[in-house]
JSON list of C-alpha atoms in Angstrom, two decimals:
[
{"chain": "A", "resi": 113, "resn": "GLN", "atom": "CA", "xyz": [0.54, 2.84, -16.30]},
{"chain": "A", "resi": 114, "resn": "ARG", "atom": "CA", "xyz": [3.65, 2.36, -18.44]},
{"chain": "A", "resi": 115, "resn": "TYR", "atom": "CA", "xyz": [4.05, -1.21, -17.14]},
{"chain": "A", "resi": 116, "resn": "LEU", "atom": "CA", "xyz": [0.40, -1.98, -17.91]},
{"chain": "A", "resi": 117, "resn": "MET", "atom": "CA", "xyz": [0.79, -0.56, -21.42]},
{"chain": "A", "resi": 118, "resn": "HIS", "atom": "CA", "xyz": [3.98, -2.54, -22.04]},
{"chain": "A", "resi": 119, "resn": "PHE", "atom": "CA", "xyz": [2.08, -5.77, -21.41]},
{"chain": "A", "resi": 120, "resn": "ASP", "atom": "CA", "xyz": [-1.03, -4.65, -23.30]},
{"chain": "A", "resi": 121, "resn": "HIS", "atom": "CA", "xyz": [-2.96, -4.30, -20.01]},
{"chain": "A", "resi": 122, "resn": "ARG", "atom": "CA", "xyz": [-2.69, -8.03, -19.25]},
{"chain": "A", "resi": 123, "resn": "PHE", "atom": "CA", "xyz": [-0.44, -7.83, -16.16]},
{"chain": "A", "resi": 124, "resn": "GLY", "atom": "CA", "xyz": [-0.11, -5.36, -13.31]},
{"chain": "A", "resi": 125, "resn": "SER", "atom": "CA", "xyz": [3.20, -5.14, -11.44]},
{"chain": "A", "resi": 126, "resn": "TYR", "atom": "CA", "xyz": [1.25, -4.71, -8.20]},
{"chain": "A", "resi": 127, "resn": "TYR", "atom": "CA", "xyz": [-0.17, -8.24, -8.47]},
{"chain": "A", "resi": 128, "resn": "TYR", "atom": "CA", "xyz": [3.17, -9.96, -7.94]},
{"chain": "A", "resi": 129, "resn": "ASN", "atom": "CA", "xyz": [4.90, -9.06, -4.68]},
{"chain": "A", "resi": 130, "resn": "GLU", "atom": "CA", "xyz": [6.59, -6.42, -2.55]},
{"chain": "A", "resi": 131, "resn": "ARG", "atom": "CA", "xyz": [9.78, -6.48, -4.63]},
{"chain": "A", "resi": 132, "resn": "ALA", "atom": "CA", "xyz": [7.89, -5.70, -7.82]},
{"chain": "A", "resi": 133, "resn": "SER", "atom": "CA", "xyz": [6.04, -2.82, -6.17]},
{"chain": "A", "resi": 134, "resn": "VAL", "atom": "CA", "xyz": [9.22, -1.38, -4.63]},
{"chain": "A", "resi": 135, "resn": "CYS", "atom": "CA", "xyz": [10.90, -1.66, -8.04]},
{"chain": "A", "resi": 136, "resn": "VAL", "atom": "CA", "xyz": [8.19, 0.45, -9.67]},
{"chain": "A", "resi": 137, "resn": "LEU", "atom": "CA", "xyz": [8.48, 3.09, -6.94]},
{"chain": "A", "resi": 138, "resn": "ALA", "atom": "CA", "xyz": [12.27, 3.18, -7.41]},
{"chain": "A", "resi": 139, "resn": "ALA", "atom": "CA", "xyz": [11.80, 3.57, -11.16]},
{"chain": "A", "resi": 140, "resn": "ALA", "atom": "CA", "xyz": [9.39, 6.47, -10.55]},
{"chain": "A", "resi": 141, "resn": "ALA", "atom": "CA", "xyz": [12.01, 8.18, -8.39]},
{"chain": "A", "resi": 142, "resn": "TRP", "atom": "CA", "xyz": [14.63, 7.87, -11.13]},
{"chain": "A", "resi": 143, "resn": "LYS", "atom": "CA", "xyz": [12.14, 9.20, -13.71]},
{"chain": "A", "resi": 144, "resn": "ALA", "atom": "CA", "xyz": [11.23, 12.20, -11.52]},
{"chain": "A", "resi": 145, "resn": "GLY", "atom": "CA", "xyz": [14.30, 14.04, -12.75]},
{"chain": "A", "resi": 146, "resn": "PRO", "atom": "CA", "xyz": [18.10, 13.97, -12.84]},
{"chain": "A", "resi": 147, "resn": "GLN", "atom": "CA", "xyz": [18.36, 15.14, -9.22]},
{"chain": "A", "resi": 148, "resn": "TRP", "atom": "CA", "xyz": [16.70, 11.95, -7.90]},
{"chain": "A", "resi": 149, "resn": "VAL", "atom": "CA", "xyz": [18.33, 8.61, -7.16]},
{"chain": "A", "resi": 150, "resn": "ALA", "atom": "CA", "xyz": [17.04, 5.36, -5.70]},
{"chain": "A", "resi": 151, "resn": "LEU", "atom": "CA", "xyz": [18.65, 2.20, -4.35]},
{"chain": "A", "resi": 152, "resn": "GLU", "atom": "CA", "xyz": [16.80, -1.01, -3.53]},
{"chain": "A", "resi": 153, "resn": "GLU", "atom": "CA", "xyz": [17.59, -3.84, -1.12]},
{"chain": "A", "resi": 154, "resn": "PHE", "atom": "CA", "xyz": [20.84, -2.53, 0.32]},
{"chain": "A", "resi": 155, "resn": "VAL", "atom": "CA", "xyz": [22.62, -3.82, 3.41]},
{"chain": "A", "resi": 156, "resn": "THR", "atom": "CA", "xyz": [22.36, -1.63, 6.49]},
{"chain": "A", "resi": 157, "resn": "ASP", "atom": "CA", "xyz": [22.39, -1.73, 10.26]},
{"chain": "A", "resi": 158, "resn": "LYS", "atom": "CA", "xyz": [19.09, -2.42, 11.99]},
{"chain": "A", "resi": 159, "resn": "ASN", "atom": "CA", "xyz": [17.98, -2.17, 15.57]},
{"chain": "A", "resi": 160, "resn": "GLY", "atom": "CA", "xyz": [16.52, -5.46, 16.72]},
{"chain": "A", "resi": 161, "resn": "GLY", "atom": "CA", "xyz": [15.21, -4.05, 19.99]},
{"chain": "A", "resi": 162, "resn": "SER", "atom": "CA", "xyz": [15.95, -6.38, 22.89]},
{"chain": "A", "resi": 163, "resn": "GLU", "atom": "CA", "xyz": [17.78, -8.68, 20.47]},
{"chain": "A", "resi": 164, "resn": "GLY", "atom": "CA", "xyz": [20.40, -6.04, 19.69]},
{"chain": "A", "resi": 165, "resn": "ASN", "atom": "CA", "xyz": [21.64, -4.57, 16.44]},
{"chain": "A", "resi": 166, "resn": "TYR", "atom": "CA", "xyz": [22.19, -6.66, 13.33]},
{"chain": "A", "resi": 167, "resn": "ARG", "atom": "CA", "xyz": [22.96, -6.35, 9.62]},
{"chain": "A", "resi": 168, "resn": "GLY", "atom": "CA", "xyz": [19.86, -6.43, 7.48]},
{"chain": "A", "resi": 169, "resn": "ARG", "atom": "CA", "xyz": [18.44, -4.92, 4.32]},
{"chain": "A", "resi": 170, "resn": "CYS", "atom": "CA", "xyz": [16.52, -1.73, 3.70]},
{"chain": "A", "resi": 171, "resn": "ASP", "atom": "CA", "xyz": [13.87, -2.02, 1.00]},
{"chain": "A", "resi": 172, "resn": "LEU", "atom": "CA", "xyz": [14.42, 1.36, -0.65]},
{"chain": "A", "resi": 173, "resn": "PHE", "atom": "CA", "xyz": [16.41, 4.59, -0.36]},
{"chain": "A", "resi": 174, "resn": "ILE", "atom": "CA", "xyz": [15.33, 7.66, -2.34]},
{"chain": "A", "resi": 175, "resn": "GLY", "atom": "CA", "xyz": [17.30, 10.89, -2.29]},
{"chain": "A", "resi": 176, "resn": "ASP", "atom": "CA", "xyz": [17.90, 14.06, -4.23]},
{"chain": "A", "resi": 177, "resn": "ASP", "atom": "CA", "xyz": [20.80, 16.45, -4.79]},
{"chain": "A", "resi": 178, "resn": "ARG", "atom": "CA", "xyz": [19.49, 18.89, -2.13]},
{"chain": "A", "resi": 179, "resn": "ASP", "atom": "CA", "xyz": [20.08, 16.53, 0.82]},
{"chain": "A", "resi": 180, "resn": "PHE", "atom": "CA", "xyz": [16.53, 15.18, 0.96]},
{"chain": "A", "resi": 181, "resn": "SER", "atom": "CA", "xyz": [16.52, 11.46, 1.66]},
{"chain": "A", "resi": 182, "resn": "VAL", "atom": "CA", "xyz": [14.10, 8.79, 2.78]},
{"chain": "A", "resi": 183, "resn": "ALA", "atom": "CA", "xyz": [14.64, 5.17, 3.79]},
{"chain": "A", "resi": 184, "resn": "ILE", "atom": "CA", "xyz": [11.58, 2.99, 3.22]},
{"chain": "A", "resi": 185, "resn": "GLU", "atom": "CA", "xyz": [10.57, -0.36, 4.64]},
{"chain": "A", "resi": 186, "resn": "ALA", "atom": "CA", "xyz": [7.70, -1.84, 2.66]},
{"chain": "A", "resi": 187, "resn": "LYS", "atom": "CA", "xyz": [5.03, -4.52, 2.88]},
{"chain": "A", "resi": 188, "resn": "GLN", "atom": "CA", "xyz": [2.69, -5.85, 0.22]},
{"chain": "A", "resi": 189, "resn": "HIS", "atom": "CA", "xyz": [-0.94, -6.52, 1.07]},
{"chain": "A", "resi": 190, "resn": "TRP", "atom": "CA", "xyz": [-3.65, -8.18, -1.03]},
{"chain": "A", "resi": 191, "resn": "PRO", "atom": "CA", "xyz": [-7.05, -7.32, 0.49]},
{"chain": "A", "resi": 192, "resn": "GLN", "atom": "CA", "xyz": [-9.90, -9.41, -0.86]},
{"chain": "A", "resi": 193, "resn": "LEU", "atom": "CA", "xyz": [-12.87, -7.11, -1.22]},
{"chain": "A", "resi": 194, "resn": "ALA", "atom": "CA", "xyz": [-16.15, -8.88, -0.59]},
{"chain": "A", "resi": 195, "resn": "PRO", "atom": "CA", "xyz": [-19.54, -7.64, 0.66]},
{"chain": "A", "resi": 196, "resn": "GLN", "atom": "CA", "xyz": [-18.97, -8.42, 4.35]},
{"chain": "A", "resi": 197, "resn": "ASP", "atom": "CA", "xyz": [-15.17, -8.12, 4.68]},
{"chain": "A", "resi": 198, "resn": "ASN", "atom": "CA", "xyz": [-13.37, -5.60, 6.86]},
{"chain": "A", "resi": 199, "resn": "ALA", "atom": "CA", "xyz": [-10.31, -5.45, 4.62]},
{"chain": "A", "resi": 200, "resn": "VAL", "atom": "CA", "xyz": [-9.04, -2.15, 6.05]},
{"chain": "A", "resi": 201, "resn": "ALA", "atom": "CA", "xyz": [-8.08, -3.47, 9.51]},
{"chain": "A", "resi": 202, "resn": "ALA", "atom": "CA", "xyz": [-5.62, -5.97, 8.04]},
{"chain": "A", "resi": 203, "resn": "LEU", "atom": "CA", "xyz": [-4.23, -3.24, 5.78]},
{"chain": "A", "resi": 204, "resn": "GLN", "atom": "CA", "xyz": [-3.61, -1.03, 8.83]},
{"chain": "A", "resi": 205, "resn": "ALA", "atom": "CA", "xyz": [-1.76, -3.93, 10.48]},
{"chain": "A", "resi": 206, "resn": "SER", "atom": "CA", "xyz": [0.52, -4.31, 7.42]},
{"chain": "A", "resi": 207, "resn": "LEU", "atom": "CA", "xyz": [1.26, -0.58, 7.42]},
{"chain": "A", "resi": 208, "resn": "ASN", "atom": "CA", "xyz": [2.04, -0.68, 11.14]},
{"chain": "A", "resi": 209, "resn": "GLU", "atom": "CA", "xyz": [4.43, -3.60, 10.56]},
{"chain": "A", "resi": 210, "resn": "ALA", "atom": "CA", "xyz": [6.23, -1.67, 7.81]},
{"chain": "A", "resi": 211, "resn": "ASN", "atom": "CA", "xyz": [6.49, 1.35, 10.10]},
{"chain": "A", "resi": 212, "resn": "ARG", "atom": "CA", "xyz": [7.89, -0.78, 12.92]},
{"chain": "A", "resi": 213, "resn": "ASP", "atom": "CA", "xyz": [10.54, -2.09, 10.52]},
{"chain": "A", "resi": 214, "resn": "ALA", "atom": "CA", "xyz": [11.35, 1.46, 9.37]},
{"chain": "A", "resi": 215, "resn": "ARG", "atom": "CA", "xyz": [11.81, 2.58, 12.98]},
{"chain": "A", "resi": 216, "resn": "GLY", "atom": "CA", "xyz": [14.38, -0.22, 13.27]},
{"chain": "A", "resi": 217, "resn": "LEU", "atom": "CA", "xyz": [16.59, 1.46, 10.66]},
{"chain": "A", "resi": 218, "resn": "ALA", "atom": "CA", "xyz": [19.45, 3.57, 11.95]},
{"chain": "A", "resi": 219, "resn": "GLU", "atom": "CA", "xyz": [18.40, 7.22, 12.29]},
{"chain": "A", "resi": 220, "resn": "THR", "atom": "CA", "xyz": [21.44, 8.14, 10.21]},
{"chain": "A", "resi": 221, "resn": "GLU", "atom": "CA", "xyz": [20.18, 6.05, 7.27]},
{"chain": "A", "resi": 222, "resn": "ALA", "atom": "CA", "xyz": [18.20, 8.94, 5.80]},
{"chain": "A", "resi": 223, "resn": "LEU", "atom": "CA", "xyz": [16.66, 12.26, 6.72]},
{"chain": "A", "resi": 224, "resn": "TYR", "atom": "CA", "xyz": [13.27, 10.49, 7.00]},
{"chain": "A", "resi": 225, "resn": "ARG", "atom": "CA", "xyz": [12.21, 6.91, 7.56]},
{"chain": "A", "resi": 226, "resn": "LEU", "atom": "CA", "xyz": [8.92, 5.66, 6.17]},
{"chain": "A", "resi": 227, "resn": "GLY", "atom": "CA", "xyz": [6.78, 2.58, 6.46]},
{"chain": "A", "resi": 228, "resn": "ALA", "atom": "CA", "xyz": [5.08, 1.81, 3.15]},
{"chain": "A", "resi": 229, "resn": "CYS", "atom": "CA", "xyz": [2.27, -0.57, 2.36]},
{"chain": "A", "resi": 230, "resn": "PHE", "atom": "CA", "xyz": [1.37, -1.45, -1.21]},
{"chain": "A", "resi": 231, "resn": "ALA", "atom": "CA", "xyz": [-2.20, -2.71, -1.39]},
{"chain": "A", "resi": 232, "resn": "ALA", "atom": "CA", "xyz": [-3.54, -4.62, -4.39]},
{"chain": "A", "resi": 233, "resn": "PRO", "atom": "CA", "xyz": [-7.22, -5.27, -3.69]},
{"chain": "A", "resi": 234, "resn": "SER", "atom": "CA", "xyz": [-8.97, -8.05, -5.54]},
{"chain": "A", "resi": 235, "resn": "PHE", "atom": "CA", "xyz": [-12.42, -9.39, -6.32]},
{"chain": "A", "resi": 236, "resn": "ALA", "atom": "CA", "xyz": [-13.67, -12.93, -6.86]},
{"chain": "A", "resi": 237, "resn": "THR", "atom": "CA", "xyz": [-15.59, -11.81, -9.95]},
{"chain": "A", "resi": 238, "resn": "GLU", "atom": "CA", "xyz": [-14.83, -9.41, -12.77]},
{"chain": "A", "resi": 239, "resn": "VAL", "atom": "CA", "xyz": [-15.19, -5.79, -11.73]},
{"chain": "A", "resi": 240, "resn": "ASP", "atom": "CA", "xyz": [-18.81, -4.79, -12.23]},
{"chain": "A", "resi": 241, "resn": "GLU", "atom": "CA", "xyz": [-20.93, -1.98, -10.79]},
{"chain": "A", "resi": 242, "resn": "ALA", "atom": "CA", "xyz": [-21.22, -3.67, -7.37]},
{"chain": "A", "resi": 243, "resn": "ASN", "atom": "CA", "xyz": [-17.46, -4.22, -7.21]},
{"chain": "A", "resi": 244, "resn": "GLU", "atom": "CA", "xyz": [-16.83, -0.61, -8.29]},
{"chain": "A", "resi": 245, "resn": "LYS", "atom": "CA", "xyz": [-18.91, 0.49, -5.29]},
{"chain": "A", "resi": 246, "resn": "ARG", "atom": "CA", "xyz": [-16.94, -1.85, -3.00]},
{"chain": "A", "resi": 247, "resn": "LEU", "atom": "CA", "xyz": [-13.68, -0.42, -4.33]},
{"chain": "A", "resi": 248, "resn": "ALA", "atom": "CA", "xyz": [-14.88, 3.16, -3.78]},
{"chain": "A", "resi": 249, "resn": "LYS", "atom": "CA", "xyz": [-16.02, 2.29, -0.24]},
{"chain": "A", "resi": 250, "resn": "TRP", "atom": "CA", "xyz": [-12.67, 0.61, 0.46]},
{"chain": "A", "resi": 251, "resn": "LEU", "atom": "CA", "xyz": [-10.78, 3.70, -0.77]},
{"chain": "A", "resi": 252, "resn": "ASP", "atom": "CA", "xyz": [-12.97, 5.93, 1.42]},
{"chain": "A", "resi": 253, "resn": "GLU", "atom": "CA", "xyz": [-12.14, 3.74, 4.42]},
{"chain": "A", "resi": 254, "resn": "VAL", "atom": "CA", "xyz": [-8.42, 3.78, 3.57]},
{"chain": "A", "resi": 255, "resn": "ARG", "atom": "CA", "xyz": [-8.52, 7.60, 3.43]},
{"chain": "A", "resi": 256, "resn": "GLU", "atom": "CA", "xyz": [-9.90, 7.59, 6.98]},
{"chain": "A", "resi": 257, "resn": "LEU", "atom": "CA", "xyz": [-7.12, 5.42, 8.45]},
{"chain": "A", "resi": 258, "resn": "GLU", "atom": "CA", "xyz": [-5.19, 7.05, 11.26]},
{"chain": "A", "resi": 259, "resn": "ASP", "atom": "CA", "xyz": [-1.49, 7.71, 10.88]},
{"chain": "A", "resi": 260, "resn": "VAL", "atom": "CA", "xyz": [-1.49, 7.47, 7.08]},
{"chain": "A", "resi": 261, "resn": "HIS", "atom": "CA", "xyz": [0.63, 10.46, 6.13]},
{"chain": "A", "resi": 262, "resn": "ALA", "atom": "CA", "xyz": [0.41, 10.03, 2.36]},
{"chain": "A", "resi": 263, "resn": "LEU", "atom": "CA", "xyz": [-1.79, 7.99, 0.07]},
{"chain": "A", "resi": 264, "resn": "ALA", "atom": "CA", "xyz": [-1.65, 7.42, -3.67]},
{"chain": "A", "resi": 265, "resn": "TRP", "atom": "CA", "xyz": [-3.62, 5.01, -5.83]},
{"chain": "A", "resi": 266, "resn": "HIS", "atom": "CA", "xyz": [-3.95, 3.94, -9.42]},
{"chain": "A", "resi": 267, "resn": "PHE", "atom": "CA", "xyz": [-7.06, 2.06, -10.58]},
{"chain": "A", "resi": 268, "resn": "PRO", "atom": "CA", "xyz": [-7.17, 2.62, -14.34]},
{"chain": "A", "resi": 269, "resn": "SER", "atom": "CA", "xyz": [-10.24, 1.44, -16.24]},
{"chain": "A", "resi": 270, "resn": "SER", "atom": "CA", "xyz": [-7.96, -0.66, -18.45]},
{"chain": "A", "resi": 271, "resn": "ALA", "atom": "CA", "xyz": [-7.02, -2.84, -15.43]},
{"chain": "A", "resi": 272, "resn": "ARG", "atom": "CA", "xyz": [-10.57, -3.89, -14.52]},
{"chain": "A", "resi": 273, "resn": "HIS", "atom": "CA", "xyz": [-10.19, -7.23, -16.30]},
{"chain": "A", "resi": 274, "resn": "LEU", "atom": "CA", "xyz": [-6.70, -8.15, -14.96]},
{"chain": "A", "resi": 275, "resn": "GLN", "atom": "CA", "xyz": [-6.94, -11.63, -13.53]},
{"chain": "A", "resi": 276, "resn": "GLY", "atom": "CA", "xyz": [-4.24, -13.34, -11.48]},
{"chain": "A", "resi": 277, "resn": "THR", "atom": "CA", "xyz": [-3.30, -17.00, -11.48]},
{"chain": "A", "resi": 278, "resn": "ASP", "atom": "CA", "xyz": [-5.56, -17.31, -8.43]},
{"chain": "A", "resi": 279, "resn": "GLU", "atom": "CA", "xyz": [-8.47, -16.34, -10.76]},
{"chain": "A", "resi": 280, "resn": "ARG", "atom": "CA", "xyz": [-9.16, -13.16, -8.77]},
{"chain": "A", "resi": 281, "resn": "TYR", "atom": "CA", "xyz": [-9.41, -9.74, -10.43]},
{"chain": "A", "resi": 282, "resn": "TYR", "atom": "CA", "xyz": [-6.86, -7.03, -9.52]},
{"chain": "A", "resi": 283, "resn": "PRO", "atom": "CA", "xyz": [-8.04, -3.58, -10.71]},
{"chain": "A", "resi": 284, "resn": "GLY", "atom": "CA", "xyz": [-5.12, -1.51, -9.40]},
{"chain": "A", "resi": 285, "resn": "THR", "atom": "CA", "xyz": [-3.01, -0.55, -6.42]},
{"chain": "A", "resi": 286, "resn": "ALA", "atom": "CA", "xyz": [-2.73, 1.89, -3.55]},
{"chain": "A", "resi": 287, "resn": "LEU", "atom": "CA", "xyz": [0.36, 3.05, -1.68]},
{"chain": "A", "resi": 288, "resn": "LEU", "atom": "CA", "xyz": [0.08, 4.12, 1.95]},
{"chain": "A", "resi": 289, "resn": "LEU", "atom": "CA", "xyz": [2.99, 5.87, 3.67]},
{"chain": "A", "resi": 290, "resn": "GLN", "atom": "CA", "xyz": [3.59, 6.44, 7.36]},
{"chain": "A", "resi": 291, "resn": "LEU", "atom": "CA", "xyz": [6.37, 8.67, 8.67]},
{"chain": "A", "resi": 292, "resn": "CYS", "atom": "CA", "xyz": [8.32, 7.34, 11.67]}
]
């Protein structure tokens, strides 16, 4: 909401890419209180399965001063909501991919490892009553997804007119988390 307000509700950070979304989540961790810290895009060891271990990057680490910590691998997904689309299946695939990447992190990286999927649904036309119903239906379907351990979303009324360079409308974002 603060980002939207800063740009007079003309741009949403969720429209851009995974890095922008991870950045906002990291900022939220820092703002949660002085006991919280966050670190983005740091080098770590990863398990490449049959290909062996390698040095890679972890998208985000969040921890507190009581030994809680989580390492997050994230994906960004842009479902296009239309009358006949099954946008939720592709979203589940993105979340599964993030979770697979999180499982590839060393178990010593953090107390918990999470796959995260940021979803920024869009519409071909400005958000009207029909699109509001599609958005509500999509959110209901997302709530029903298996293996989603936490879900948060932000679809403020002030974002209903946000249009990307692709001329689609992006009314907000959802964050799905899956524990490894």
